[in-house]
Short mmCIF file of C-alpha atoms and ligand atoms in Angstrom, two decimals:
data_model
loop_
_atom_site.label_atom_id
_atom_site.label_comp_id
_atom_site.label_asym_id
_atom_site.label_seq_id
_atom_site.Cartn_x
_atom_site.Cartn_y
_atom_site.Cartn_z
CA MET I 12 0.18 -0.43 0.32
CA ALA I 13 1.17 3.15 -0.61
CA GLN I 14 1.97 6.04 2.14
CA THR I 15 2.55 9.46 1.94
CA SER I 16 4.20 11.22 5.17
CA GLN I 17 1.24 12.65 6.04
CA ALA I 18 -0.82 9.77 6.14
CA LYS I 19 2.04 7.88 8.15
CA ALA I 20 1.20 10.33 10.80
CA GLN I 21 -0.32 8.33 13.43
CA THR I 22 -2.96 10.88 14.49
CA MET I 23 -5.74 13.27 13.18
CA GLN I 24 -7.67 16.09 14.49
CA ALA I 25 -11.75 15.27 14.07
CA VAL I 26 -14.83 16.80 15.46
CA ALA I 27 -16.03 13.44 17.04
CA LEU I 28 -18.80 12.93 19.44
CA ASP I 29 -18.38 11.11 22.99
CA LYS I 30 -21.94 10.56 22.93
CA PHE I 31 -24.86 11.36 21.14
CA GLY I 32 -26.38 15.01 21.64
CA GLY I 33 -26.99 18.63 21.06
CA PRO I 34 -24.27 21.10 19.13
CA GLU I 35 -22.59 20.78 22.43
CA ALA I 36 -21.20 17.38 22.16
CA LEU I 37 -19.44 18.10 18.99
CA LYS I 38 -15.83 18.36 20.29
CA ILE I 39 -12.26 18.67 18.44
CA GLN I 40 -10.21 15.64 19.49
CA ASN I 41 -7.21 13.68 18.58
CA LEU I 42 -8.20 10.47 17.03
CA PRO I 43 -6.10 7.67 15.08
CA ILE I 44 -6.22 7.92 11.51
CA PRO I 45 -8.54 5.64 9.87
CA GLN I 46 -6.48 2.16 8.41
CA ILE I 47 -7.68 1.20 4.85
CA GLU I 48 -8.41 -2.14 3.31
CA ALA I 49 -7.65 -3.37 0.13
CA GLN I 50 -10.61 -2.01 -1.86
CA GLU I 51 -10.50 1.44 0.28
CA VAL I 52 -8.86 5.04 -0.30
CA LEU I 53 -7.44 7.07 2.35
CA ILE I 54 -8.25 11.01 1.71
CA ARG I 55 -6.86 13.59 3.25
CA LEU I 56 -9.97 16.38 3.70
CA GLU I 57 -9.62 19.95 2.67
CA ALA I 58 -13.27 20.33 3.52
CA ALA I 59 -16.50 18.93 4.11
CA GLY I 60 -19.88 19.04 3.62
CA VAL I 61 -22.07 19.61 6.27
CA GLY I 62 -25.70 18.11 5.85
CA ALA I 63 -29.22 18.78 6.51
CA TRP I 64 -29.36 15.50 8.28
CA ASP I 65 -26.07 15.54 10.07
CA PRO I 66 -27.92 17.40 13.37
CA TYR I 67 -30.42 14.17 13.44
CA GLU I 68 -27.19 11.83 13.08
CA ARG I 69 -25.80 13.83 15.92
CA GLU I 70 -28.50 12.94 18.20
CA GLY I 71 -28.58 9.25 17.46
CA GLY I 72 -31.26 8.93 14.83
CA PHE I 73 -29.52 6.92 12.57
CA VAL I 74 -28.81 4.20 14.99
CA GLU I 75 -31.84 2.45 13.88
CA ILE I 76 -31.74 3.02 9.81
CA VAL I 77 -27.90 1.79 10.14
CA GLY I 78 -28.63 -1.10 11.78
CA THR I 79 -25.23 -1.71 13.70
CA LYS I 80 -24.01 -0.77 17.52
CA PRO I 81 -22.32 3.05 17.15
CA THR I 82 -19.00 2.99 18.65
CA PHE I 83 -17.59 6.30 20.01
CA PRO I 84 -15.91 8.71 19.52
CA TYR I 85 -18.05 9.04 16.49
CA VAL I 86 -17.26 11.20 13.62
CA LEU I 87 -19.94 12.73 11.77
CA GLY I 88 -20.00 14.09 8.25
CA THR I 89 -20.93 12.17 4.84
CA ASP I 90 -19.09 13.57 2.21
CA GLY I 91 -16.02 15.59 1.94
CA ALA I 92 -13.14 16.32 -0.64
CA GLY I 93 -9.32 16.39 -0.43
CA THR I 94 -6.57 14.25 -1.82
CA ILE I 95 -5.61 10.58 -1.82
CA ALA I 96 -2.99 10.16 0.66
CA ALA I 97 -3.09 6.10 -0.01
CA VAL I 98 -4.86 3.51 -1.89
CA GLY I 99 -5.41 -0.23 -0.66
CA LYS I 100 -4.02 -2.57 -3.30
CA ASP I 101 -7.03 -3.57 -5.15
CA VAL I 102 -8.09 -0.18 -6.09
CA LYS I 103 -7.90 0.10 -9.97
CA ARG I 104 -9.26 3.39 -10.55
CA LEU I 105 -7.39 6.21 -8.15
CA LYS I 106 -3.95 6.82 -6.96
CA GLU I 107 -2.15 8.66 -4.80
CA GLY I 108 -2.27 12.76 -5.31
CA ASP I 109 -5.44 12.14 -7.00
CA ARG I 110 -8.29 15.16 -6.02
CA VAL I 111 -10.84 13.58 -5.01
CA TYR I 112 -14.64 13.95 -3.77
CA ALA I 113 -16.67 11.25 -1.96
CA ALA I 114 -19.84 10.30 0.02
CA ALA I 115 -20.54 7.62 2.85
CA LEU I 116 -23.29 7.37 5.20
CA ALA I 117 -22.84 6.64 8.59
CA ASN I 118 -18.93 5.16 7.64
CA PRO I 119 -18.32 2.74 10.55
CA LYS I 120 -14.26 3.99 10.00
CA GLY I 121 -15.60 7.54 10.43
CA GLY I 122 -16.93 10.48 8.79
CA PHE I 123 -15.72 13.28 7.05
CA TYR I 124 -15.43 15.83 9.75
CA ALA I 125 -11.94 14.93 10.26
CA GLN I 126 -8.44 15.68 8.67
CA TYR I 127 -8.50 12.18 6.97
CA ALA I 128 -11.54 9.48 6.09
CA ALA I 129 -11.12 5.75 4.69
CA VAL I 130 -13.92 4.75 2.24
CA ASN I 131 -14.30 2.45 -0.25
CA ALA I 132 -12.89 3.54 -3.59
CA ASP I 133 -16.13 3.09 -5.15
CA ASN I 134 -17.55 5.99 -3.32
CA ALA I 135 -15.14 8.82 -4.50
CA SER I 136 -14.58 10.30 -7.30
CA LEU I 137 -12.02 12.64 -9.33
CA ILE I 138 -13.55 15.97 -9.17
CA PRO I 139 -16.03 17.32 -12.09
CA GLY I 140 -15.79 20.14 -13.80
CA ASP I 141 -14.04 23.52 -11.99
CA LEU I 142 -15.54 23.25 -8.84
CA THR I 143 -13.48 24.46 -5.46
CA ILE I 144 -12.78 22.42 -2.79
CA GLU I 145 -15.61 23.55 -0.43
CA GLN I 146 -18.20 22.58 -3.82
CA ALA I 147 -16.96 19.61 -4.68
CA ALA I 148 -16.48 18.51 -0.57
CA VAL I 149 -20.98 19.40 -0.19
CA LEU I 150 -21.79 17.84 -3.70
CA PRO I 151 -22.09 14.47 -3.83
CA THR I 152 -24.64 13.02 -1.07
CA ASP I 153 -27.25 15.87 -2.29
CA ALA I 154 -26.27 15.66 -5.73
CA LEU I 155 -26.32 11.65 -5.80
CA THR I 156 -29.93 12.07 -3.89
CA ALA I 157 -31.20 14.37 -6.76
CA LEU I 158 -29.78 12.47 -9.66
CA THR I 159 -31.45 9.26 -8.23
CA GLY I 160 -35.22 11.02 -7.67
CA LEU I 161 -34.58 12.41 -11.37
CA GLY I 162 -33.32 9.48 -13.43
CA LYS I 163 -34.44 6.31 -11.36
CA VAL I 164 -37.62 6.99 -9.60
CA LEU I 165 -39.22 9.66 -11.64
CA GLY I 166 -37.74 8.36 -14.76
CA LEU I 167 -37.69 11.98 -16.04
CA LYS I 168 -37.37 12.63 -19.66
CA SER I 169 -36.87 15.12 -21.64
CA GLY I 170 -39.76 17.74 -22.35
CA ASP I 171 -41.22 16.56 -19.02
CA SER I 172 -42.39 19.54 -16.69
CA LEU I 173 -40.90 19.11 -13.04
CA MET I 174 -41.58 20.76 -10.07
CA VAL I 175 -38.95 21.06 -7.38
CA TYR I 176 -39.85 21.88 -4.13
CA GLY I 177 -37.16 23.62 -2.17
CA ALA I 178 -35.38 24.59 -5.02
CA SER I 179 -33.03 26.88 -3.20
CA GLY I 180 -31.79 23.91 -0.79
CA GLY I 181 -28.78 21.12 -0.80
CA ILE I 182 -30.40 18.85 -3.20
CA GLY I 183 -33.16 21.32 -4.81
CA HIS I 184 -30.74 23.71 -6.06
CA LEU I 185 -28.60 20.78 -7.82
CA ALA I 186 -31.52 18.89 -8.96
CA LEU I 187 -33.00 21.94 -10.88
CA GLN I 188 -29.70 22.20 -12.98
CA LEU I 189 -29.68 18.43 -13.52
CA ALA I 190 -33.04 18.49 -14.61
CA LYS I 191 -32.35 21.23 -16.78
CA ARG I 192 -29.51 19.24 -18.61
CA LEU I 193 -31.75 16.20 -18.94
CA GLY I 194 -34.48 18.14 -20.84
CA ALA I 195 -37.32 19.15 -18.07
CA ASP I 196 -39.39 22.14 -17.92
CA VAL I 197 -38.38 22.98 -14.40
CA PHE I 198 -41.22 24.82 -12.02
CA ALA I 199 -38.87 25.89 -8.93
CA ILE I 200 -40.59 26.82 -5.59
CA ALA I 201 -37.77 28.53 -3.82
CA SER I 202 -37.52 29.84 -0.23
CA GLY I 203 -37.44 33.51 -0.08
CA ASP I 204 -36.67 36.25 -2.48
CA ASP I 205 -32.78 35.53 -2.59
CA GLY I 206 -34.06 31.79 -3.04
CA VAL I 207 -35.93 32.86 -6.04
CA GLN I 208 -32.95 34.82 -7.46
CA LEU I 209 -30.84 31.62 -6.94
CA ALA I 210 -33.36 29.41 -8.54
CA LYS I 211 -33.87 31.78 -12.00
CA LYS I 212 -29.98 32.31 -11.97
CA LEU I 213 -29.89 28.53 -12.52
CA GLY I 214 -32.08 28.26 -15.17
CA ALA I 215 -35.40 27.61 -13.67
CA ASP I 216 -38.36 28.32 -16.27
CA ARG I 217 -40.47 29.54 -13.49
CA ALA I 218 -39.36 30.35 -10.02
CA VAL I 219 -41.79 30.82 -7.32
CA ASP I 220 -41.31 31.82 -3.59
CA GLY I 221 -42.95 28.90 -1.82
CA ARG I 222 -43.27 30.89 1.71
CA GLY I 223 -45.06 33.88 0.01
CA ASP I 224 -46.49 33.70 -3.24
CA ASP I 225 -49.73 32.29 -4.43
CA VAL I 226 -47.89 28.84 -5.70
CA LEU I 227 -51.05 26.99 -7.17
CA LYS I 228 -51.96 30.04 -9.12
CA GLU I 229 -48.22 30.23 -11.06
CA ALA I 230 -48.31 26.36 -11.26
CA LYS I 231 -51.56 26.60 -13.30
CA GLU I 232 -50.18 29.35 -15.24
CA PHE I 233 -47.19 27.27 -15.55
CA ALA I 234 -48.77 24.25 -16.90
CA PRO I 235 -52.81 24.57 -17.53
CA ASN I 236 -53.05 21.04 -17.42
CA GLY I 237 -50.74 20.00 -14.43
CA ILE I 238 -47.45 19.21 -14.07
CA ASP I 239 -45.79 16.27 -15.19
CA ALA I 240 -43.71 15.20 -12.16
CA ALA I 241 -42.27 16.62 -8.61
CA LEU I 242 -39.26 16.17 -6.61
CA VAL I 243 -39.77 17.15 -3.07
CA THR I 244 -37.06 18.04 -0.44
CA ALA I 245 -39.39 19.98 2.26
CA GLY I 246 -42.49 19.16 3.76
CA GLY I 247 -45.30 20.71 5.26
CA GLU I 248 -48.80 22.24 4.50
CA GLY I 249 -47.41 24.48 1.70
CA THR I 250 -45.87 20.87 0.17
CA VAL I 251 -49.70 19.04 0.00
CA LYS I 252 -50.94 22.12 -1.14
CA ALA I 253 -48.12 22.46 -3.83
CA LEU I 254 -48.68 18.90 -4.86
CA SER I 255 -52.07 19.13 -5.96
CA ALA I 256 -50.58 20.74 -9.42
CA ILE I 257 -49.29 17.41 -10.44
CA ARG I 258 -51.40 16.50 -13.12
CA LYS I 259 -53.32 12.72 -12.62
CA GLY I 260 -51.21 9.77 -13.62
CA GLY I 261 -48.22 11.86 -12.83
CA ARG I 262 -45.21 10.98 -10.53
CA ILE I 263 -43.81 12.26 -6.68
CA ALA I 264 -40.23 11.59 -5.76
CA TYR I 265 -38.61 12.57 -2.28
CA PRO I 266 -35.83 11.43 -0.31
CA HIS I 267 -36.33 9.47 3.51
CA GLY I 268 -36.08 12.13 5.62
CA VAL I 269 -38.76 14.70 4.57
CA MET I 270 -41.04 15.61 7.44
CA PRO I 271 -43.98 15.89 7.55
CA GLU I 272 -44.18 12.82 5.08
CA PRO I 273 -45.68 14.23 1.54
CA THR I 274 -49.26 12.70 0.72
CA ALA I 275 -49.97 12.79 -3.33
CA PRO I 276 -53.25 13.78 -4.55
CA ASP I 277 -55.59 10.54 -5.95
CA ASP I 278 -54.26 9.10 -9.28
CA VAL I 279 -50.64 10.44 -8.70
CA ALA I 280 -47.39 7.75 -7.60
CA ILE I 281 -45.73 8.75 -5.00
CA GLU I 282 -42.23 7.21 -3.82
CA ALA I 283 -40.07 7.96 -0.73
CA TYR I 284 -36.37 6.61 -1.59
CA ASP I 285 -32.62 6.55 -0.89
CA GLY I 286 -29.74 8.81 -3.02
CA GLU I 287 -27.80 5.93 -4.24
CA ILE I 288 -24.05 6.00 -4.15
CA SER I 289 -22.43 3.53 -7.05
CA PRO I 290 -19.64 4.27 -9.89
CA ALA I 291 -22.18 4.27 -12.46
CA PHE I 292 -24.17 6.80 -10.71
CA ILE I 293 -21.21 9.28 -10.02
CA ASP I 294 -20.06 8.50 -13.67
CA ARG I 295 -23.53 10.02 -14.65
CA LEU I 296 -23.77 12.86 -12.21
CA ASN I 297 -19.98 14.00 -13.68
CA ALA I 298 -20.62 13.93 -17.23
CA LEU I 299 -24.07 16.06 -16.66
CA ILE I 300 -21.81 18.38 -14.40
CA ASP I 301 -19.01 18.56 -17.05
CA SER I 302 -21.53 18.96 -19.80
CA GLY I 303 -21.49 23.05 -18.87
CA PRO I 304 -21.27 25.53 -16.11
CA PHE I 305 -22.56 24.25 -12.96
CA GLU I 306 -23.26 25.67 -9.91
CA VAL I 307 -22.91 24.38 -6.03
CA HIS I 308 -24.16 26.95 -4.00
CA VAL I 309 -21.77 27.18 -0.76
CA ASP I 310 -23.96 29.37 1.29
CA ARG I 311 -21.35 29.58 4.48
CA THR I 312 -17.80 27.89 5.31
CA PHE I 313 -17.33 27.13 9.00
CA ARG I 314 -13.86 25.91 10.39
CA LEU I 315 -13.51 22.50 11.37
CA GLU I 316 -13.19 23.29 14.95
CA ASP I 317 -16.81 25.62 14.76
CA ALA I 318 -18.48 22.45 13.95
CA SER I 319 -21.23 23.05 16.24
CA LYS I 320 -21.59 26.92 14.39
CA ALA I 321 -22.15 25.25 11.43
CA HIS I 322 -24.95 23.26 12.95
CA GLN I 323 -26.51 26.39 14.26
CA ALA I 324 -26.52 27.73 11.21
CA LEU I 325 -28.47 24.87 9.43
CA THR I 326 -30.99 26.02 11.63
CA GLU I 327 -31.38 29.25 9.95
CA HIS I 328 -32.33 30.42 6.43
CA HIS I 329 -29.83 30.05 3.68
CA LEU I 330 -29.24 29.18 0.23
CA GLY I 331 -27.58 25.53 -1.25
CA LYS I 332 -24.99 24.06 1.05
CA ILE I 333 -22.94 24.81 4.72
CA ALA I 334 -19.07 23.83 4.34
CA LEU I 335 -16.49 23.30 6.83
CA ARG I 336 -12.93 23.75 5.85
CA ILE I 337 -10.07 21.47 7.46
CA GLU I 338 -6.85 22.62 7.60
N1 NAP N 1 -32.50 9.59 2.59
C1 NAP N 1 -31.92 10.02 1.46
O1 NAP N 1 -30.80 9.43 0.79
C2 NAP N 1 -31.36 11.71 1.73
C3 NAP N 1 -30.05 12.15 1.10
C4 NAP N 1 -29.70 13.46 1.66
C5 NAP N 1 -31.09 14.31 1.51
N2 NAP N 1 -32.56 13.94 2.43
C6 NAP N 1 -33.09 14.60 3.07
O2 NAP N 1 -33.77 15.35 2.32
C7 NAP N 1 -34.00 16.50 3.05
C8 NAP N 1 -33.69 17.75 1.99
O3 NAP N 1 -32.28 17.58 2.15
P1 NAP N 1 -31.19 19.15 1.71
O4 NAP N 1 -29.99 18.72 1.54
O5 NAP N 1 -32.16 19.07 0.49
O6 NAP N 1 -32.07 20.19 3.04
P2 NAP N 1 -32.07 21.40 2.71
O7 NAP N 1 -31.05 22.18 2.41
O8 NAP N 1 -32.79 22.02 4.35
O9 NAP N 1 -33.29 21.84 1.48
C9 NAP N 1 -34.78 22.02 2.05
C10 NAP N 1 -35.40 23.41 1.48
O10 NAP N 1 -36.44 23.60 1.56
C11 NAP N 1 -36.81 24.96 1.93
N3 NAP N 1 -38.30 25.12 2.31
C12 NAP N 1 -38.77 24.97 3.27
N4 NAP N 1 -39.78 25.27 3.06
C13 NAP N 1 -40.23 25.74 2.15
C14 NAP N 1 -41.25 26.21 1.55
N5 NAP N 1 -42.55 26.51 1.93
N6 NAP N 1 -40.82 26.89 -0.22
C15 NAP N 1 -39.96 26.61 -0.55
N7 NAP N 1 -38.92 26.33 0.21
C16 NAP N 1 -38.97 25.64 1.35
C17 NAP N 1 -35.73 25.19 2.86
O11 NAP N 1 -35.42 26.28 2.66
P3 NAP N 1 -35.73 27.86 4.29
O12 NAP N 1 -35.58 26.52 5.40
O13 NAP N 1 -34.11 28.32 4.21
O14 NAP N 1 -36.61 28.43 4.43
C18 NAP N 1 -34.61 24.40 2.27
O15 NAP N 1 -33.76 25.56 1.25
C19 NAP N 1 -33.83 16.50 4.26
O16 NAP N 1 -34.68 15.70 5.00
C20 NAP N 1 -32.77 15.30 4.28
O17 NAP N 1 -32.08 14.73 5.53
C21 NAP N 1 -32.52 12.47 2.41
#
């Protein structure tokens, strides 16, 4: 196995939990650098994504979902980006020194709020386009979740009309751009004036404020016979109302975690799903990103040791994603 001098160091800084709890449970600690197996890569991280679901994981919410007993110290973080520091002997696609991004949910080797992460090589990829390291770090989980919803669950085709509910959020602002690349007409329901501006800038055919505008009136003007499909990333009364604009025979997808869970009007199919992290999906995502200018909106960046402030920021209105910068 190849090892850089950095990887030969024994310990790293990480933000880890000694027990599940509130933001105050996030503590900077010195931990062993994870060891890699034959099919894994060790990434020296420069940035990590802060997921909308991280506070839920911090409070222990993933334990039942993942089905394995958690071990402490527990390092949070589902995605990140940096440089390959070491590769396992069976890894062919990546090599030491490659600039990569990666995603892994509840990784037993530890998450991405750390200087190093060990992940299966299938969960990592060269960084597409001209993304900055922060943009690459926050991208994969939400972008792959967007693409799974659009491609696999909704089967979006060129010419389809699509509602993106929560279009200025993490998944939403990426889904909107990916849907345009797949040839859809996008009705974006964003949050606030700034969210509407972002959605318009990213190419939405129509963008409305889900927290202020008359969404149904706008939807009727956009598609008088109803919208073909919806990707939903936020729940609530407004969601149920907006979904009445989906045509009979239409379809709705939402990732597990959206609460309250959306319900569909009569004669509309609805499915909850999880984002797929696989080489095939990552290649497809990279090709779509490489096909033209693509914006990953990083609203705020915090230092690793300020992870608790980043969690606080998640509870406040923001656009796109929040990142951690790791020195
Ligand atoms: N199962 C999976 O594989 C998977 C993967 C990734 C994410 N998820 C889940 O998917 C959900 C969305 O993730 P995310 O990263 O996109 O979260 P996010 O960044 O918080 O996005 C949700 C967006 O919805 C907006 N919103 C809320 N109410 C609205 C309204 N009435 N009108 C318009 N916009 C509204 C929010 O804006 P404001 O709050 O700023 O107003 C926010 O921008 C989360 O529950 C997450 O846990 C699941």
